[in-house]
Coordinates of C-alpha atoms and ligand atoms in Angstrom, one line a residue:
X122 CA 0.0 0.0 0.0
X123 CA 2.8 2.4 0.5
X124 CA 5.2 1.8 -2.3
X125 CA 3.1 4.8 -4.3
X126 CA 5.3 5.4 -7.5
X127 CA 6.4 8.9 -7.9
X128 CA 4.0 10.6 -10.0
X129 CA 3.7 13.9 -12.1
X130 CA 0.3 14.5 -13.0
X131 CA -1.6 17.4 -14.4
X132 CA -4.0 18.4 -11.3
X133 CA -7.0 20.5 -11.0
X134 CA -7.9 21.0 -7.3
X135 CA -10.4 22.7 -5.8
X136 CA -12.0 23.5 -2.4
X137 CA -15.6 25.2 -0.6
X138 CA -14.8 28.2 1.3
X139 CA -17.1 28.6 4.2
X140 CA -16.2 32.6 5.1
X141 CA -13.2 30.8 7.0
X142 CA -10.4 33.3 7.5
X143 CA -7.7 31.1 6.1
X144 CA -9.3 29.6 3.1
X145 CA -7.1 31.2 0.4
X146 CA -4.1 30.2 2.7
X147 CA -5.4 26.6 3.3
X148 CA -5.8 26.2 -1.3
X149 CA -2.0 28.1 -1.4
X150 CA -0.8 25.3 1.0
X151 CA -2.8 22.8 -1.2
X152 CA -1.0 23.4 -3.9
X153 CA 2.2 23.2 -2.2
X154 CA 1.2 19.5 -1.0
X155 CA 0.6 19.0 -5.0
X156 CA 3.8 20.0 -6.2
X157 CA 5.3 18.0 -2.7
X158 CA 3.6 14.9 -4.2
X159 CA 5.6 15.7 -7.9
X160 CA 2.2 17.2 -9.9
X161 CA 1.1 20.1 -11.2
X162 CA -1.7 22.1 -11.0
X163 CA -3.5 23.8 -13.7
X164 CA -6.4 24.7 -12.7
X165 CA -8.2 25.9 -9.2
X166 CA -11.9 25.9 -8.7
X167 CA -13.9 27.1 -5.9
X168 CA -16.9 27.6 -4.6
X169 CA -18.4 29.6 -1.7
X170 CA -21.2 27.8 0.5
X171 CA -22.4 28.0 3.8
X172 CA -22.1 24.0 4.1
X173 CA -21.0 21.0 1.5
X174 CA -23.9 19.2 0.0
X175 CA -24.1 15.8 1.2
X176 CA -23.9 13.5 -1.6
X177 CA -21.6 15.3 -3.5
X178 CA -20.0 17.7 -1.9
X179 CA -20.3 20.8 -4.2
X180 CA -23.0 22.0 -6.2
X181 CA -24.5 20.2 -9.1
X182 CA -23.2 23.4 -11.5
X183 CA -19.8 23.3 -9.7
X184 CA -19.0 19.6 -10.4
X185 CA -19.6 20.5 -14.1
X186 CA -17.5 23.0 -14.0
X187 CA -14.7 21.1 -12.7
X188 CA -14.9 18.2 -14.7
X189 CA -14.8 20.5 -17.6
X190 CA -11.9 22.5 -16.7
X191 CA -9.9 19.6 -15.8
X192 CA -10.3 17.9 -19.4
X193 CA -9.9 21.6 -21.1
X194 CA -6.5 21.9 -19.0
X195 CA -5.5 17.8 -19.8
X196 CA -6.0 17.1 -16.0
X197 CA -6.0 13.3 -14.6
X198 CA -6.8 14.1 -11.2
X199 CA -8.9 16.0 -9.1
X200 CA -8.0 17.0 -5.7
X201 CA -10.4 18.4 -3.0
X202 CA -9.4 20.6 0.0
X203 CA -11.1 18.5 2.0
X204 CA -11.3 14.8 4.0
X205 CA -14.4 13.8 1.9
X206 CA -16.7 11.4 3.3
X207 CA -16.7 7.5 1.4
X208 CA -19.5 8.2 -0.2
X209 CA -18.7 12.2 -1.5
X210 CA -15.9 10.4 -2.7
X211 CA -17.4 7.7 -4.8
X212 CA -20.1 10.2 -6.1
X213 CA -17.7 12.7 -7.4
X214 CA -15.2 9.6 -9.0
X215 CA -18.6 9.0 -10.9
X216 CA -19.5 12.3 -12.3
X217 CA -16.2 14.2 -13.0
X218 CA -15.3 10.3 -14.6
X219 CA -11.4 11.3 -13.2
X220 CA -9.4 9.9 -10.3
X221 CA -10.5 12.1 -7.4
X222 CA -8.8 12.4 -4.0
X223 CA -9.3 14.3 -0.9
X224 CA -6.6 16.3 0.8
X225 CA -6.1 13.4 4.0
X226 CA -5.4 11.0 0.6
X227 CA -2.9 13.5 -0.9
X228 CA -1.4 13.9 2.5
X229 CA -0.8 10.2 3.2
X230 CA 0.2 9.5 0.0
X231 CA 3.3 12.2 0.5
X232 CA 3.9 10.8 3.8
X233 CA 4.2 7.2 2.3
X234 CA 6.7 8.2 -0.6
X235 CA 8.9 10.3 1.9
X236 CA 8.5 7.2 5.0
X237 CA 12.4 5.3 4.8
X238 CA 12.4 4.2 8.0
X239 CA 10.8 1.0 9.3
X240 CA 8.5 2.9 12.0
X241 CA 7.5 5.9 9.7
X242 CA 6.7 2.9 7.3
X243 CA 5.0 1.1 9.5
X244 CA 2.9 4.6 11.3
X245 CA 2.1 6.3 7.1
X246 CA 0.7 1.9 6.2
X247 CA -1.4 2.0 9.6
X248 CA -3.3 6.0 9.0
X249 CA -3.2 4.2 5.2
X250 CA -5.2 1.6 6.2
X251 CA -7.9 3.5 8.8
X252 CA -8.1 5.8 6.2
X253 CA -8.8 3.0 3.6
X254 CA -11.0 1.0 6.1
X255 CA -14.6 2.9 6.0
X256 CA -13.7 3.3 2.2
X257 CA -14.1 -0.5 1.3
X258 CA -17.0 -0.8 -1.0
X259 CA -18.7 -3.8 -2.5
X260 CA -20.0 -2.4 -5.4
X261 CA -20.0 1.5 -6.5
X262 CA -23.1 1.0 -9.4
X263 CA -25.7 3.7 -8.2
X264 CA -25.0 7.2 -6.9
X265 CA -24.9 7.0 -2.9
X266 CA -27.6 9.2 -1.5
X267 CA -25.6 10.5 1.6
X268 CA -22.1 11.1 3.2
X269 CA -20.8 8.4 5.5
X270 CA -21.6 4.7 6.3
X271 CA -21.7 3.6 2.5
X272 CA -21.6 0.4 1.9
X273 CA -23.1 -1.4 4.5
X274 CA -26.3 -0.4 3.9
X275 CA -25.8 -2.6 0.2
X276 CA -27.4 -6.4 0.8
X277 CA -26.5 -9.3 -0.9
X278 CA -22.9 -11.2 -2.2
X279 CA -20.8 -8.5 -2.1
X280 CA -21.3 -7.8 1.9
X281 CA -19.9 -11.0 2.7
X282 CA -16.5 -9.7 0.5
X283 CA -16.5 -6.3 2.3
X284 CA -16.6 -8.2 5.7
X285 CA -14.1 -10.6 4.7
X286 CA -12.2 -7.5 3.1
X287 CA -12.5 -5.5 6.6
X288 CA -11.3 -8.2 8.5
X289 CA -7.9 -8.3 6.7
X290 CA -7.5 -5.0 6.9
X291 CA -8.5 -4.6 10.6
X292 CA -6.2 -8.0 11.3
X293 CA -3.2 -5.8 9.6
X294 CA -3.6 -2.8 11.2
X295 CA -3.3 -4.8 14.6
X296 CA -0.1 -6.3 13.1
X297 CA 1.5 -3.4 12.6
X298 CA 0.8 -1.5 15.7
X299 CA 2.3 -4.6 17.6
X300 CA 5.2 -4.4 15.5
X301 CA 5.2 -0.4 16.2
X302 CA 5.0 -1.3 20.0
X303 CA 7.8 -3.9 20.3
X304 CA 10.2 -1.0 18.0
X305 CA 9.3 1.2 20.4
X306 CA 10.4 4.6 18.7
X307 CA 10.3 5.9 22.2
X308 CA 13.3 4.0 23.0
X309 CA 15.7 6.4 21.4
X310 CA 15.3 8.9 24.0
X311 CA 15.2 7.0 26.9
X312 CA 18.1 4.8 26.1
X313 CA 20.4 7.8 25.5
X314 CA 18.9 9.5 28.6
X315 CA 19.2 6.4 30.7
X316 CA 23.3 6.3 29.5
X317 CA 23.8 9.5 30.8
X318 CA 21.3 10.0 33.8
X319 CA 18.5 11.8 32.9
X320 CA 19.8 15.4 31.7
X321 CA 17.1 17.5 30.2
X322 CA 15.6 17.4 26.8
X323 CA 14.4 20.0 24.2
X324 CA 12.4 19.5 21.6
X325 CA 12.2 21.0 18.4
X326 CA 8.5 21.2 16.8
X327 CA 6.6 23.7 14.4
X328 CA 5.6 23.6 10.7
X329 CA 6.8 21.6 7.8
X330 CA 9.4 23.4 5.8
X331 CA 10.4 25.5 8.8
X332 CA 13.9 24.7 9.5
X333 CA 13.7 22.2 12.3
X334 CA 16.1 20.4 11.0
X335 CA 18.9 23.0 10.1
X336 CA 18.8 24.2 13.4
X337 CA 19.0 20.9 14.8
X338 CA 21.8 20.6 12.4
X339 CA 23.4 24.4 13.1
X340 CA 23.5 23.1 17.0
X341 CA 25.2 20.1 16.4
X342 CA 27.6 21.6 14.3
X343 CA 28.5 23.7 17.4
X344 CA 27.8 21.7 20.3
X345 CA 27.5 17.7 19.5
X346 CA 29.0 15.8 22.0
X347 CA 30.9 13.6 19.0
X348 CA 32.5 15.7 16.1
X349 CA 31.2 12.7 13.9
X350 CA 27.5 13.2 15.2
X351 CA 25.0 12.4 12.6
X352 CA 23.7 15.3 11.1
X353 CA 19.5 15.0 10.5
X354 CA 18.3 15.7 6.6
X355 CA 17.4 18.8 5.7
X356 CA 15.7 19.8 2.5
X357 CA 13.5 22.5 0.8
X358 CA 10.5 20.5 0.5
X359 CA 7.4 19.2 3.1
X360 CA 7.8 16.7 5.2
X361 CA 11.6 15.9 4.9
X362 CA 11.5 14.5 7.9
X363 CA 9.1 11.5 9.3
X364 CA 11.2 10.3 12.0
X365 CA 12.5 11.1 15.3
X366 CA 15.9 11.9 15.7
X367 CA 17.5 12.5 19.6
X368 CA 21.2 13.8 19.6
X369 CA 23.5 14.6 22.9
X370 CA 24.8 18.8 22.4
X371 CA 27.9 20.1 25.5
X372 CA 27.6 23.8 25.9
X373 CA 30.8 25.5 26.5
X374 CA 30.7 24.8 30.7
X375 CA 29.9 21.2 30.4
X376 CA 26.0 21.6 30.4
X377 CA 24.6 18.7 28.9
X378 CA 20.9 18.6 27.1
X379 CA 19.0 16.4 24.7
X380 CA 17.4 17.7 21.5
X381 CA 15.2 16.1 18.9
X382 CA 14.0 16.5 15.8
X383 CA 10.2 15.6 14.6
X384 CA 7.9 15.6 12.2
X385 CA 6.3 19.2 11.1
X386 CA 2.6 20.1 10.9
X387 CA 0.3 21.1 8.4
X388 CA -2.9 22.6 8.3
X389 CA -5.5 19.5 8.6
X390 CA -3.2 17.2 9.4
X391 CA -5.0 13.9 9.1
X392 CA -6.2 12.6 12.7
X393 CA -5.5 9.3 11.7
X394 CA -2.1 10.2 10.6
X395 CA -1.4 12.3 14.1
X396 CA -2.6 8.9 16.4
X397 CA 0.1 6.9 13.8
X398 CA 2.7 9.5 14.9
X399 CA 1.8 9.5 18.5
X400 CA 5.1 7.3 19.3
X401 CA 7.2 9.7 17.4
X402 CA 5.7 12.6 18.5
X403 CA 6.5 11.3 22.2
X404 CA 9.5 12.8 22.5
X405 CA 8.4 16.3 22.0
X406 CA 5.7 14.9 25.0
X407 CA 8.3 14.3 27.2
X408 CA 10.4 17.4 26.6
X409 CA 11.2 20.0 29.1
X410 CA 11.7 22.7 26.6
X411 CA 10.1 22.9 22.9
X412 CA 11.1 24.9 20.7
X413 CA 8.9 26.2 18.1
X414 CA 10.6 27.1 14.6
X415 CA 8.3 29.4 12.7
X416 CA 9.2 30.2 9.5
X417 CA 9.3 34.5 9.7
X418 CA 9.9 34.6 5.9
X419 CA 6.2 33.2 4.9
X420 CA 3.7 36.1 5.4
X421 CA 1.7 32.8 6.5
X422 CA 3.3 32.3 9.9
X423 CA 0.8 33.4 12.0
X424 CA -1.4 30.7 10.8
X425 CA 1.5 28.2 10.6
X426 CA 1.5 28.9 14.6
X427 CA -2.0 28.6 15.2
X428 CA -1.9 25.5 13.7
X429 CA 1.2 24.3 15.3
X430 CA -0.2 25.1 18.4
X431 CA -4.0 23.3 17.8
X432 CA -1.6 20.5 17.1
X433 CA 0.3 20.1 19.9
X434 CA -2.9 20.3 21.8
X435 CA -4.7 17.6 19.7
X436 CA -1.6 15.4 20.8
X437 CA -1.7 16.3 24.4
X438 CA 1.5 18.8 24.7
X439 CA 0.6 21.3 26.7
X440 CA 1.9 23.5 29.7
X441 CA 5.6 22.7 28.6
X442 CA 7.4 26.1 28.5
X443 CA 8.2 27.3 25.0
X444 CA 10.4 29.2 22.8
X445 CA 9.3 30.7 19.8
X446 CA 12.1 30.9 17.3
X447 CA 11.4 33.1 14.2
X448 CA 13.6 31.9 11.9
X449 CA 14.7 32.3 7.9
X450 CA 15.4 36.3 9.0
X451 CA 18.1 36.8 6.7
X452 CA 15.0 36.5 3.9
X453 CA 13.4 39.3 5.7
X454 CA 15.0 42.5 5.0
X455 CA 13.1 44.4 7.5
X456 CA 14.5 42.7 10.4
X457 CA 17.3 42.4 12.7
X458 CA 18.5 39.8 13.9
X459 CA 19.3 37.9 16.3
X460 CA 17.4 39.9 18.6
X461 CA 15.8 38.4 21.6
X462 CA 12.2 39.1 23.4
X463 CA 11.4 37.6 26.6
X464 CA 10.8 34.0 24.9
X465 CA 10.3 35.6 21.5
X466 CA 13.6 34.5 19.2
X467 CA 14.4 36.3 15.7
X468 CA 17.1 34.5 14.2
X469 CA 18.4 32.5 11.3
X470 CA 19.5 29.1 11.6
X471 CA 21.9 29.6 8.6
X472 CA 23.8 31.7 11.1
X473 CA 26.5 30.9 14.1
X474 CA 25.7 34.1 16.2
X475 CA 22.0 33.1 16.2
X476 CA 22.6 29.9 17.0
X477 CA 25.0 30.7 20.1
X478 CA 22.3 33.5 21.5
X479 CA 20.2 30.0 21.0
X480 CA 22.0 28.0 23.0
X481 CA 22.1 30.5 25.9
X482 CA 18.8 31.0 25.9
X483 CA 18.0 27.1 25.9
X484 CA 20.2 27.0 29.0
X485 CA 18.8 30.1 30.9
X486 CA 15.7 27.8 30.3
X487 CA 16.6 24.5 31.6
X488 CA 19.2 25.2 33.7
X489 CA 17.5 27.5 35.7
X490 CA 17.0 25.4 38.9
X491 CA 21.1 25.0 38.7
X492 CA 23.1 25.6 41.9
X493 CA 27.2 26.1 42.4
X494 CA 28.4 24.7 45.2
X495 CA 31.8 22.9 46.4
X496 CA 31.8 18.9 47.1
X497 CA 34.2 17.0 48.4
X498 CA 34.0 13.4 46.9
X499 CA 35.9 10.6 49.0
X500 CA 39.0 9.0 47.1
X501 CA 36.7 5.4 47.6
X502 CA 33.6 7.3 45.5
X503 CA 36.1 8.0 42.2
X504 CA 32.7 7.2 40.0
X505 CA 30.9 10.2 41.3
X506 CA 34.0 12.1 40.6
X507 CA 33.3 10.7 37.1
X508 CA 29.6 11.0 37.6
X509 CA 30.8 15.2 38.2
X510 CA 32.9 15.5 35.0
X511 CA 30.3 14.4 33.0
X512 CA 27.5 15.6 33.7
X513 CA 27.7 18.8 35.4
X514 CA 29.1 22.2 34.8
X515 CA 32.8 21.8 36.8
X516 CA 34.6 25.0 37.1
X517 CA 37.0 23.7 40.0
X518 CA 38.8 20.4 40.8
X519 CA 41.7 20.6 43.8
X520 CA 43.0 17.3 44.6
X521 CA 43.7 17.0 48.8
X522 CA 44.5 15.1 51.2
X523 CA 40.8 13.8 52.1
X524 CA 39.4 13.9 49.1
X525 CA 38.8 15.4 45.4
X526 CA 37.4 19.0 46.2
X527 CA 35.0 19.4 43.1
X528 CA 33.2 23.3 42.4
X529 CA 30.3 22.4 40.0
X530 CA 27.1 24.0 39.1
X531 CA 24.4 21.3 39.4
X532 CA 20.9 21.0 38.3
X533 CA 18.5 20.2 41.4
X534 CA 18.5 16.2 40.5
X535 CA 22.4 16.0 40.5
X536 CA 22.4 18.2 43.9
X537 CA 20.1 15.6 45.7
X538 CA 22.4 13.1 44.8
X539 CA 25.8 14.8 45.9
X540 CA 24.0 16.6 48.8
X541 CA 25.9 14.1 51.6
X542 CA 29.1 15.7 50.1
X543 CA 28.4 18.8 50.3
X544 CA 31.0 20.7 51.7
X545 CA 29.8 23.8 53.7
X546 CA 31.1 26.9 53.7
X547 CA 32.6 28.4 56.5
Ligands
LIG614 N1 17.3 31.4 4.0 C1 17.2 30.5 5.0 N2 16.8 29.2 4.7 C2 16.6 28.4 5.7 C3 16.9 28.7 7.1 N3 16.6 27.6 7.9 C4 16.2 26.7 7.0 N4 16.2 27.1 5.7 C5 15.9 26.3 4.6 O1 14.5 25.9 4.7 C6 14.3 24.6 4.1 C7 13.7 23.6 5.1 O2 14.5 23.4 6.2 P1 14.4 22.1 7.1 O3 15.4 22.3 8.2 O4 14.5 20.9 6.3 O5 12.9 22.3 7.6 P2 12.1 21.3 8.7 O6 11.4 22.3 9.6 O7 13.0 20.4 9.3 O8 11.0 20.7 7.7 P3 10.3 19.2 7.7 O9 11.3 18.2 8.1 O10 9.8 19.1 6.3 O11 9.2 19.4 8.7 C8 15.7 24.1 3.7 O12 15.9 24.3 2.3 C9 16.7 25.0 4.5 O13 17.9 25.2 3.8 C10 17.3 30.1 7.4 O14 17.6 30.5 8.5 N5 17.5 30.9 6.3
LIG615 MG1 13.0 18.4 9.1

């Protein structure tokens, strides 16, 4: 199901505006996803009602129209700035007489071409598949009547198929979330924080195409732990990245901190494709910091955020503290940068002085609860002396007679655990 061949297709695509505020934005973004997906659109049709007509979505005069202008303008395909219902679907396939596809379908199939790893593979086949599921359709003769349910209502042979049909598919999609379970994408994470006892982790999130990734990459340029540290892909295009990715970064006084890399959002992000990418998303969950890379160079960002934000809700991130990090300014003329506001970030990740007021301000943030004080570590406890060197900020180390006389700043986690060598001051 998910080895879609890259296409390029002449595409009309067209949508119902409502009065909604970001309608024009929402078909501007569509056609993004089109030319994401390798086609091309030549025509754009729309409509204005107050509410889509059941059976077939637009008006009887509009779907004349389109199927018109896509065979004037040699389109194959018709896309629709919607998640249809089974039955819309079917009805239009029928009249316009081309392939016709929904936005969620467009989405998911973009999602499948760019999926390389075994769990993005396995999280675009499962949304594939719940997607596909209420779509399965004995026979598609007569013109449904209304949206949803569809076929069941149909007696006879071909029920028996569609059971049988559902069955397979619902057996599959419990296959693969058991083979999603038992990778456990989570893992990542926790096995890198469990090597080097839980120091904090900051998660980058935001829109597709917004430069998570080059400033995941800027950072580790400066700051990985390992010069050979993997660098993530970056790319001019949507959805470059399906997968997680969780690197260690050293600040300049031994601070030590997490970041990771996810997924971007997009406006109507498919719920089914969201619950997929629930494991991947965990990360960002489990953060103490996000991050939110907004892309400042598309006059769109303000609705980029909103969405970014209804999204993090709809996955259950909230009350995390958050920066907002206005990147791409060096394609804004009008601005300088970087310039810091309270939690508010102008900056470009294609630049080293951004990415060091970056990394100050990730630390004023996480580190905040940190402490300096002066321990003096027993010759017999040499692993906490270890324990010290790597993990906290040391500025001191004086080797005496009683002892190795350690002056470190410590997060409030490390100072419970060296608190019985505390040495007080006099
Ligand atoms: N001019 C400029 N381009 C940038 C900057 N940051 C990122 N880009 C470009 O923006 C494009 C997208 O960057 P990515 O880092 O792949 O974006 P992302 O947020 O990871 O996107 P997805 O993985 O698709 O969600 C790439 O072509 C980058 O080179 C910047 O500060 N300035
Ligand atoms: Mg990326």
């Amino acid at each position: 199901m998910q080895d879609n061949q890259p296409q390029s297709e002449l595409v009309l695509i067209a949508g119902i505006s409502r009065g909604q505020d970001n309608f024009d934005y929402s078909m501007t973004e569509l056609t993004e996803l089109a030319k994401a997906h390798g086609d091309t659109v030549v025509a754009d049709v729309r409509q204005n009602l107050d509410r889509a007509i059941g059976a077939t979505y637009f008006g009887k005069g509009k779907v004349d129209e389109i199927a018109e202008l896509a065979r004037a303008n040699d389109a194959t395909t018709v896309i629709i700035n919607d998640e249809l219902s089974p039955s819309q679907l079917r009805n239009l396939n029928k009249l316009i007489g081309l392939h016709v596809i929904d936005r969620t379908q467009l989405i998911l199939d973009i999602f499948a071409d760019r999926a390389k790893s075994k769990a993005a593979k396995t999280q675009v086949e499962i949304a594939q598949l719940q997607y596909a599921l209420p779509r399965l359709h004995p026979s598609a003769n007569k013109l449904d009547q209304q949206g949803g349910g569809g076929g069941l209502a149909n007696r006879g042979a071909g029920e028996t198929k569609l059971e049988m049909d559902k069955r397979v598919l619902n057996k599959r999609i419990a296959r693969l979330r058991r083979e999603l379970k038992e990778a456990d994408v989570g893992a990542q994470v926790r096995r890198v924080q469990r090597d080097t006892n839980a120091v904090p982790v900051v998660a980058l999130v935001g829109y597709t195409n917004a430069g998570k990734s080059t400033t995941m990459n800027g950072l580790l340029d400066l700051y990985a732990d390992h010069p050979e540290t993997k660098q993530v892909f970056e790319k001019d295009m949507l959805f470059a990245t399906l997968d997680t990715s969780v690197r260690q970064l050293t600040l300049p006084d031994n601070r030590k901190f997490l970041l990771s890399d996810t997924v971007g959002f997009v406006s109507k992000l498919p719920h089914h494709l969201i619950d997929a990418f629930k494991a991947t998303l965990a990360e960002a969950a489990n953060a103490d910091l996000l991050i939110q890379v907004v892309d400042y160079s598309d006059p769109h960002y303000p609705e980029m955020m909103q969405i970014t934000e209804q999204t993090l809700k709809t996955i259950g991130i909230h009350d995390i503290p958050m920066i907002t990090a206005y990147n791409k300014a060096d394609k804004r003329p009008d601005t300088h940068y970087p310039e810091l506001n309270g939690d508010q970030f102008i900056y470009s990740a294609q630049d080293p002085a951004s990415l060091h007021q970056l990394a100050r301000l990730i630390t004023k943030h996480i580190f905040a609860d940190a402490e300096t004080h002066t321990y003096l570590i027993p010759f017999s406890e040499g692993q906490l002396v270890d324990f010290m060197n790597r993990e906290t900020a040391v500025s001191a180390t004086d080797y005496t007679d009683d002892g190795t006389r350690i002056t470190a700043t410590v997060n409030a986690a490390q100072a419970g655990r060296l608190a019985q060598y505390l040495v007080t001051e006099s």
